[in-house]
């Protein structure tokens, strides 16, 4: 299997048909898979015949999820901030899966909450070091997952026909100005940093950006506020379909897929098409120069 060189080839065309045959026997890691979207991803990938490893720091919910799914799934207690925990999760995925492999990695774990970076303190008092927990979980944790995904994917180079895919979870907040969410732009940056080079190892890298979805992460007060404004929610089911599409369609590389309300897209997900440069844009030309130069600087 070879992944085509990343090119600004325009948005992914969404069709309603999915062929999930190539997910059978695949080893899929889902971080944050004990609740909400991650739990639903674990369920649908297991149903499609994949072997799922859930990594989550909520042990009770993780074990309950495994009992609910029954078969084709294991739970590994893992705090994504902890490198050793993540190594254990990847090792468990490889050793327990039917082909001793690591094929699809969904970096999904995350939290929301007040971000210390933006809390204003009394300027007459000494400055207070911010608590950067959100960035540590949602961004640094994802960087660890990415580093390990590339490592374990590359071990499988000897089996070239085996597709490997990393899916980074961001948010629509990676495409709008939202105070308190620099990590979302960091995740978007991570996808764009990787998509023009990872294909050389036949590795696909994509991003999902959910709009608001009713899961435990959004407390009732926020849901009521959004309902009061008449804002429609995206759904867990459509997020699952989008994940299955990205994981099973080996032509999807370097795209950012928004999980959206159905009034925006009939399937509930769409290519956001905000990460490519149009013909004539100076950035398109600069991109080529920067890519050539960067490879000399960072290699
Ligand atoms: N629901 C939405 O509206 C929405 C929108 C945009 C993005 N997201 C993102 O989607 C992802 C899934 O969210 P959800 O809506 O299913 O929320 P959720 O709270 O139901 O699930 C998040 C899961 O991540 C786990 N987790 C948190 N910190 C962790 C850590 N340090 N290590 C390991 N696991 C950890 C939690 O235990 C939980 O199981 C999150 O990253 C969230 O930020 C959600």
Short mmCIF file of C-alpha atoms and ligand atoms in Angstrom, two decimals:
data_model
loop_
_atom_site.label_atom_id
_atom_site.label_comp_id
_atom_site.label_asym_id
_atom_site.label_seq_id
_atom_site.Cartn_x
_atom_site.Cartn_y
_atom_site.Cartn_z
CA UNK A 1 0.00 0.00 0.00
CA UNK A 2 1.47 3.36 -0.86
CA UNK A 3 -0.03 6.64 0.23
CA UNK A 4 -0.01 9.23 -2.56
CA UNK A 5 2.18 12.29 -2.08
CA UNK A 6 0.21 14.96 -0.31
CA UNK A 7 -1.03 17.56 -2.75
CA UNK A 8 -3.52 20.37 -2.47
CA UNK A 9 -6.02 18.24 -4.35
CA UNK A 10 -9.18 19.83 -2.99
CA UNK A 11 -11.73 18.58 -0.52
CA UNK A 12 -12.59 14.95 0.08
CA UNK A 13 -15.81 14.03 -1.68
CA UNK A 14 -18.22 12.58 0.88
CA UNK A 15 -20.40 9.71 -0.28
CA UNK A 16 -22.82 7.72 1.81
CA UNK A 17 -21.23 4.35 1.02
CA UNK A 18 -18.55 2.91 3.29
CA UNK A 19 -16.52 -0.22 2.65
CA UNK A 20 -15.25 -1.42 6.00
CA UNK A 21 -13.76 -4.71 4.78
CA UNK A 22 -10.18 -3.54 5.34
CA UNK A 23 -10.84 -2.81 9.03
CA UNK A 24 -11.28 -6.50 9.85
CA UNK A 25 -8.39 -7.65 12.06
CA UNK A 26 -6.88 -4.15 12.24
CA UNK A 27 -5.43 -3.04 15.57
CA UNK A 28 -7.00 0.28 16.57
CA UNK A 29 -5.94 2.41 19.54
CA UNK A 30 -8.43 4.95 20.94
CA UNK A 31 -7.18 7.31 23.65
CA UNK A 32 -9.92 8.69 25.86
CA UNK A 33 -12.03 5.70 24.79
CA UNK A 34 -13.87 5.21 28.09
CA UNK A 35 -16.53 7.87 27.52
CA UNK A 36 -18.42 9.90 24.93
CA UNK A 37 -17.00 9.99 21.41
CA UNK A 38 -14.03 7.72 22.14
CA UNK A 39 -16.27 5.04 23.64
CA UNK A 40 -18.52 5.19 20.56
CA UNK A 41 -15.46 4.89 18.28
CA UNK A 42 -14.33 1.81 20.22
CA UNK A 43 -17.79 0.28 19.78
CA UNK A 44 -18.06 0.82 16.02
CA UNK A 45 -14.51 -0.27 15.22
CA UNK A 46 -14.96 -3.45 17.28
CA UNK A 47 -18.26 -4.07 15.46
CA UNK A 48 -16.43 -3.63 12.13
CA UNK A 49 -14.11 -6.49 13.13
CA UNK A 50 -11.12 -4.48 14.35
CA UNK A 51 -9.26 -5.21 17.59
CA UNK A 52 -9.56 -2.13 19.81
CA UNK A 53 -7.26 -0.96 22.60
CA UNK A 54 -8.78 1.73 24.79
CA UNK A 55 -6.36 3.94 26.71
CA UNK A 56 -7.93 6.16 29.32
CA UNK A 57 -7.11 7.38 32.83
CA UNK A 58 -10.62 6.54 34.02
CA UNK A 59 -10.13 2.89 34.98
CA UNK A 60 -13.69 2.26 36.17
CA UNK A 61 -15.30 3.62 32.99
CA UNK A 62 -12.69 1.86 30.85
CA UNK A 63 -13.42 -1.54 32.37
CA UNK A 64 -17.17 -0.97 32.09
CA UNK A 65 -16.74 -0.08 28.41
CA UNK A 66 -14.83 -3.29 27.74
CA UNK A 67 -17.55 -5.31 29.51
CA UNK A 68 -20.23 -3.58 27.42
CA UNK A 69 -18.49 -4.16 24.09
CA UNK A 70 -17.65 -7.76 24.97
CA UNK A 71 -14.87 -9.11 22.74
CA UNK A 72 -12.32 -7.58 20.37
CA UNK A 73 -11.41 -4.90 22.89
CA UNK A 74 -9.06 -4.35 25.81
CA UNK A 75 -8.55 -1.54 28.28
CA UNK A 76 -5.17 -0.14 29.34
CA UNK A 77 -5.06 2.43 32.09
CA UNK A 78 -3.21 5.34 30.58
CA UNK A 79 -2.80 9.00 31.37
CA UNK A 80 -1.81 10.49 28.04
CA UNK A 81 0.48 12.94 29.85
CA UNK A 82 2.59 10.00 30.96
CA UNK A 83 5.00 8.73 28.28
CA UNK A 84 5.51 5.34 29.98
CA UNK A 85 1.74 4.79 30.22
CA UNK A 86 1.45 5.45 26.51
CA UNK A 87 4.30 3.08 25.65
CA UNK A 88 2.49 0.39 27.68
CA UNK A 89 -0.72 1.08 25.76
CA UNK A 90 1.01 0.72 22.37
CA UNK A 91 2.85 -2.43 23.47
CA UNK A 92 -0.43 -3.95 24.69
CA UNK A 93 -2.13 -3.09 21.38
CA UNK A 94 0.61 -4.84 19.42
CA UNK A 95 0.91 -7.90 21.64
CA UNK A 96 -2.85 -8.56 21.99
CA UNK A 97 -4.02 -7.87 18.43
CA UNK A 98 -4.49 -10.70 15.94
CA UNK A 99 -1.69 -9.57 13.57
CA UNK A 100 0.57 -8.19 16.35
CA UNK A 101 0.17 -4.79 14.76
CA UNK A 102 -0.74 -1.17 15.28
CA UNK A 103 -2.74 0.08 12.30
CA UNK A 104 -5.07 2.92 13.28
CA UNK A 105 -4.45 5.37 16.11
CA UNK A 106 -7.20 7.75 17.20
CA UNK A 107 -5.73 10.46 19.46
CA UNK A 108 -8.96 11.50 21.13
CA UNK A 109 -8.36 12.01 24.88
CA UNK A 110 -9.13 15.48 26.11
CA UNK A 111 -10.72 17.74 28.67
CA UNK A 112 -12.25 21.20 28.73
CA UNK A 113 -12.35 23.76 31.50
CA UNK A 114 -11.05 27.08 32.66
CA UNK A 115 -7.66 27.83 31.20
CA UNK A 116 -5.26 29.51 33.61
CA UNK A 117 -3.46 31.20 30.76
CA UNK A 118 -6.47 33.46 30.32
CA UNK A 119 -7.46 34.01 33.95
CA UNK A 120 -6.69 37.61 34.88
CA UNK A 121 -5.04 38.09 38.26
CA UNK A 122 -4.62 41.21 40.35
CA UNK A 123 -1.71 42.90 38.50
CA UNK A 124 -0.46 44.48 41.72
CA UNK A 125 0.33 41.01 43.12
CA UNK A 126 3.26 38.79 42.06
CA UNK A 127 2.51 36.76 38.90
CA UNK A 128 1.14 33.25 39.39
CA UNK A 129 2.57 30.39 37.32
CA UNK A 130 -0.35 29.11 35.18
CA UNK A 131 -1.72 25.58 35.45
CA UNK A 132 -1.38 24.29 31.87
CA UNK A 133 -3.22 21.01 32.43
CA UNK A 134 -5.39 21.43 29.33
CA UNK A 135 -2.39 21.94 27.08
CA UNK A 136 -0.58 19.05 28.78
CA UNK A 137 -3.46 16.63 28.13
CA UNK A 138 -4.92 17.89 24.85
CA UNK A 139 -1.68 18.84 23.12
CA UNK A 140 1.43 17.38 24.81
CA UNK A 141 -0.40 14.08 25.38
CA UNK A 142 -1.29 14.06 21.70
CA UNK A 143 2.30 14.78 20.72
CA UNK A 144 3.33 11.66 22.70
CA UNK A 145 0.60 9.63 20.96
CA UNK A 146 1.80 10.92 17.59
CA UNK A 147 5.44 10.11 18.29
CA UNK A 148 4.52 6.57 19.34
CA UNK A 149 2.08 6.04 16.47
CA UNK A 150 4.78 6.91 13.93
CA UNK A 151 7.25 4.65 15.75
CA UNK A 152 5.00 1.59 15.84
CA UNK A 153 3.59 2.21 12.34
CA UNK A 154 7.12 2.30 10.94
CA UNK A 155 7.89 -1.10 12.44
CA UNK A 156 5.39 -2.48 9.95
CA UNK A 157 7.16 -1.19 6.88
CA UNK A 158 8.03 -4.78 6.06
CA UNK A 159 4.35 -5.38 5.35
CA UNK A 160 3.86 -2.68 2.74
CA UNK A 161 0.27 -3.45 1.84
CA UNK A 162 -0.83 -2.71 5.40
CA UNK A 163 -2.50 0.71 5.62
CA UNK A 164 -1.63 2.80 8.68
CA UNK A 165 -3.54 5.86 9.75
CA UNK A 166 -3.24 8.44 12.53
CA UNK A 167 -6.35 10.49 13.31
CA UNK A 168 -5.84 13.58 15.45
CA UNK A 169 -8.83 15.00 17.28
CA UNK A 170 -9.05 18.77 17.33
CA UNK A 171 -12.22 20.84 17.34
CA UNK A 172 -13.92 23.51 15.28
CA UNK A 173 -12.03 25.74 17.77
CA UNK A 174 -8.96 25.00 15.62
CA UNK A 175 -10.59 27.01 12.83
CA UNK A 176 -12.09 29.95 14.75
CA UNK A 177 -10.81 32.39 17.37
CA UNK A 178 -11.71 30.88 20.74
CA UNK A 179 -10.05 32.25 23.88
CA UNK A 180 -8.61 29.46 26.00
CA UNK A 181 -7.99 27.00 23.18
CA UNK A 182 -4.45 27.43 21.82
CA UNK A 183 -4.06 23.63 21.98
CA UNK A 184 -6.60 23.24 19.15
CA UNK A 185 -4.45 25.28 16.79
CA UNK A 186 -1.48 23.26 17.98
CA UNK A 187 -3.23 20.05 16.93
CA UNK A 188 -4.07 21.55 13.55
CA UNK A 189 -0.41 22.50 13.23
CA UNK A 190 0.63 18.95 14.11
CA UNK A 191 -1.47 17.55 11.26
CA UNK A 192 -0.05 20.07 8.83
CA UNK A 193 3.50 19.41 10.04
CA UNK A 194 3.11 15.71 9.27
CA UNK A 195 0.97 15.38 6.18
CA UNK A 196 3.61 16.36 3.63
CA UNK A 197 6.20 13.89 4.93
CA UNK A 198 4.51 10.95 6.69
CA UNK A 199 3.18 9.61 3.36
CA UNK A 200 6.79 8.74 2.46
CA UNK A 201 6.50 5.97 5.06
CA UNK A 202 3.00 5.12 3.71
CA UNK A 203 1.43 6.67 6.79
CA UNK A 204 -1.78 8.71 6.52
CA UNK A 205 -2.42 11.58 8.91
CA UNK A 206 -5.82 13.25 9.19
CA UNK A 207 -7.68 15.44 11.64
CA UNK A 208 -11.25 15.52 12.90
CA UNK A 209 -12.77 18.73 14.18
CA UNK A 210 -16.08 18.20 15.97
CA UNK A 211 -18.65 20.93 16.36
CA UNK A 212 -20.60 20.71 19.66
CA UNK A 213 -21.67 17.11 20.37
CA UNK A 214 -23.83 16.02 23.34
CA UNK A 215 -21.35 14.05 25.45
CA UNK A 216 -20.36 14.19 29.15
CA UNK A 217 -17.70 16.81 28.35
CA UNK A 218 -20.40 19.44 27.77
CA UNK A 219 -22.25 20.08 31.02
CA UNK A 220 -26.00 20.64 30.99
CA UNK A 221 -25.58 24.40 31.49
CA UNK A 222 -23.57 24.72 28.26
CA UNK A 223 -25.98 22.47 26.36
CA UNK A 224 -28.94 24.56 27.59
CA UNK A 225 -27.12 27.76 26.59
CA UNK A 226 -26.54 26.41 23.07
CA UNK A 227 -30.12 25.12 22.83
CA UNK A 228 -31.32 28.60 23.90
CA UNK A 229 -29.39 30.13 21.01
CA UNK A 230 -30.92 27.60 18.59
CA UNK A 231 -27.52 26.09 17.81
CA UNK A 232 -27.84 22.57 16.41
CA UNK A 233 -25.51 19.84 17.66
CA UNK A 234 -23.41 17.41 15.67
CA UNK A 235 -24.01 13.77 16.63
CA UNK A 236 -21.95 10.93 18.03
CA UNK A 237 -23.24 8.64 15.24
CA UNK A 238 -22.03 10.99 12.50
CA UNK A 239 -18.66 11.35 14.25
CA UNK A 240 -18.38 7.54 14.18
CA UNK A 241 -19.21 7.39 10.48
CA UNK A 242 -16.56 10.02 9.77
CA UNK A 243 -13.96 8.04 11.73
CA UNK A 244 -14.82 4.83 9.89
CA UNK A 245 -14.59 6.68 6.57
CA UNK A 246 -11.14 8.13 7.35
CA UNK A 247 -9.81 4.84 8.71
CA UNK A 248 -11.12 2.66 5.87
CA UNK A 249 -10.59 4.89 2.82
CA UNK A 250 -6.87 4.68 2.05
CA UNK A 251 -7.03 7.71 -0.27
CA UNK A 252 -7.81 10.12 2.59
CA UNK A 253 -4.61 11.85 3.66
CA UNK A 254 -3.90 15.27 5.10
CA UNK A 255 -7.53 16.29 5.36
CA UNK A 256 -9.40 18.01 8.18
CA UNK A 257 -12.89 16.60 8.56
CA UNK A 258 -15.45 18.65 10.46
CA UNK A 259 -18.15 16.80 12.41
CA UNK A 260 -21.07 19.13 11.89
CA UNK A 261 -24.80 19.60 12.29
CA UNK A 262 -26.70 18.01 9.43
CA UNK A 263 -27.94 21.38 8.21
CA UNK A 264 -24.29 22.04 7.21
CA UNK A 265 -23.73 18.69 5.48
CA UNK A 266 -26.20 15.87 4.79
CA UNK A 267 -23.86 13.18 6.19
CA UNK A 268 -23.08 15.17 9.36
CA UNK A 269 -19.42 15.49 8.41
CA UNK A 270 -17.54 17.40 5.74
CA UNK A 271 -14.08 18.31 4.56
CA UNK A 272 -13.44 21.73 6.10
CA UNK A 273 -11.18 22.63 3.16
CA UNK A 274 -9.41 25.42 5.04
CA UNK A 275 -5.86 24.05 4.98
CA UNK A 276 -4.90 24.34 1.33
CA UNK A 277 -3.71 27.34 -0.63
CA UNK A 278 -5.48 28.48 -3.74
CA UNK A 279 -3.70 29.04 -7.08
CA UNK A 280 -1.92 32.39 -7.11
CA UNK A 281 -1.59 32.61 -3.32
CA UNK A 282 1.99 33.58 -2.43
CA UNK A 283 1.83 31.12 0.48
CA UNK A 284 1.47 28.24 -1.98
CA UNK A 285 4.87 29.15 -3.46
CA UNK A 286 6.45 29.82 -0.06
CA UNK A 287 5.18 26.44 1.11
CA UNK A 288 7.47 24.62 -1.34
CA UNK A 289 10.54 26.64 -0.29
CA UNK A 290 9.79 26.20 3.41
CA UNK A 291 9.30 22.44 3.01
CA UNK A 292 12.66 21.98 1.26
CA UNK A 293 14.42 24.17 3.81
CA UNK A 294 12.72 22.67 6.86
CA UNK A 295 13.85 19.18 5.90
CA UNK A 296 17.44 20.46 6.08
CA UNK A 297 16.89 22.21 9.42
CA UNK A 298 15.00 19.55 11.38
CA UNK A 299 16.43 16.30 9.98
N1 LIG B 1 -18.22 16.86 22.74
C1 LIG B 1 -17.88 17.96 22.08
O1 LIG B 1 -18.69 18.87 21.90
C2 LIG B 1 -16.49 18.11 21.55
C3 LIG B 1 -16.24 19.10 20.57
C4 LIG B 1 -14.96 19.26 20.10
C5 LIG B 1 -13.94 18.44 20.54
N2 LIG B 1 -14.21 17.49 21.50
C6 LIG B 1 -13.09 16.67 21.94
O2 LIG B 1 -13.38 15.30 21.66
C7 LIG B 1 -12.68 14.47 22.60
C8 LIG B 1 -13.65 13.48 23.18
O3 LIG B 1 -14.53 14.20 24.00
P1 LIG B 1 -15.93 13.70 24.48
O4 LIG B 1 -16.89 14.71 24.02
O5 LIG B 1 -16.13 12.29 24.11
O6 LIG B 1 -15.73 13.89 26.06
P2 LIG B 1 -15.71 12.83 27.26
O7 LIG B 1 -15.42 13.63 28.46
O8 LIG B 1 -16.96 12.04 27.23
O9 LIG B 1 -14.49 11.87 26.93
C9 LIG B 1 -13.16 12.25 27.11
C10 LIG B 1 -12.38 11.04 27.57
O10 LIG B 1 -11.00 11.42 27.66
C11 LIG B 1 -10.48 10.84 28.85
N3 LIG B 1 -9.31 11.60 29.31
C12 LIG B 1 -9.24 12.87 29.75
N4 LIG B 1 -8.01 13.19 30.13
C13 LIG B 1 -7.25 12.08 29.93
C14 LIG B 1 -5.88 11.78 30.13
N5 LIG B 1 -5.02 12.67 30.67
N6 LIG B 1 -5.44 10.56 29.79
C15 LIG B 1 -6.27 9.65 29.28
N7 LIG B 1 -7.59 9.86 29.08
C16 LIG B 1 -8.07 11.07 29.40
C17 LIG B 1 -11.62 10.93 29.85
O11 LIG B 1 -11.43 10.05 30.96
C18 LIG B 1 -12.80 10.55 28.96
O12 LIG B 1 -12.99 9.15 28.94
C19 LIG B 1 -12.10 15.40 23.66
O13 LIG B 1 -10.72 15.56 23.42
C20 LIG B 1 -12.83 16.71 23.44
O14 LIG B 1 -12.03 17.82 23.79
C21 LIG B 1 -15.46 17.29 21.99
#
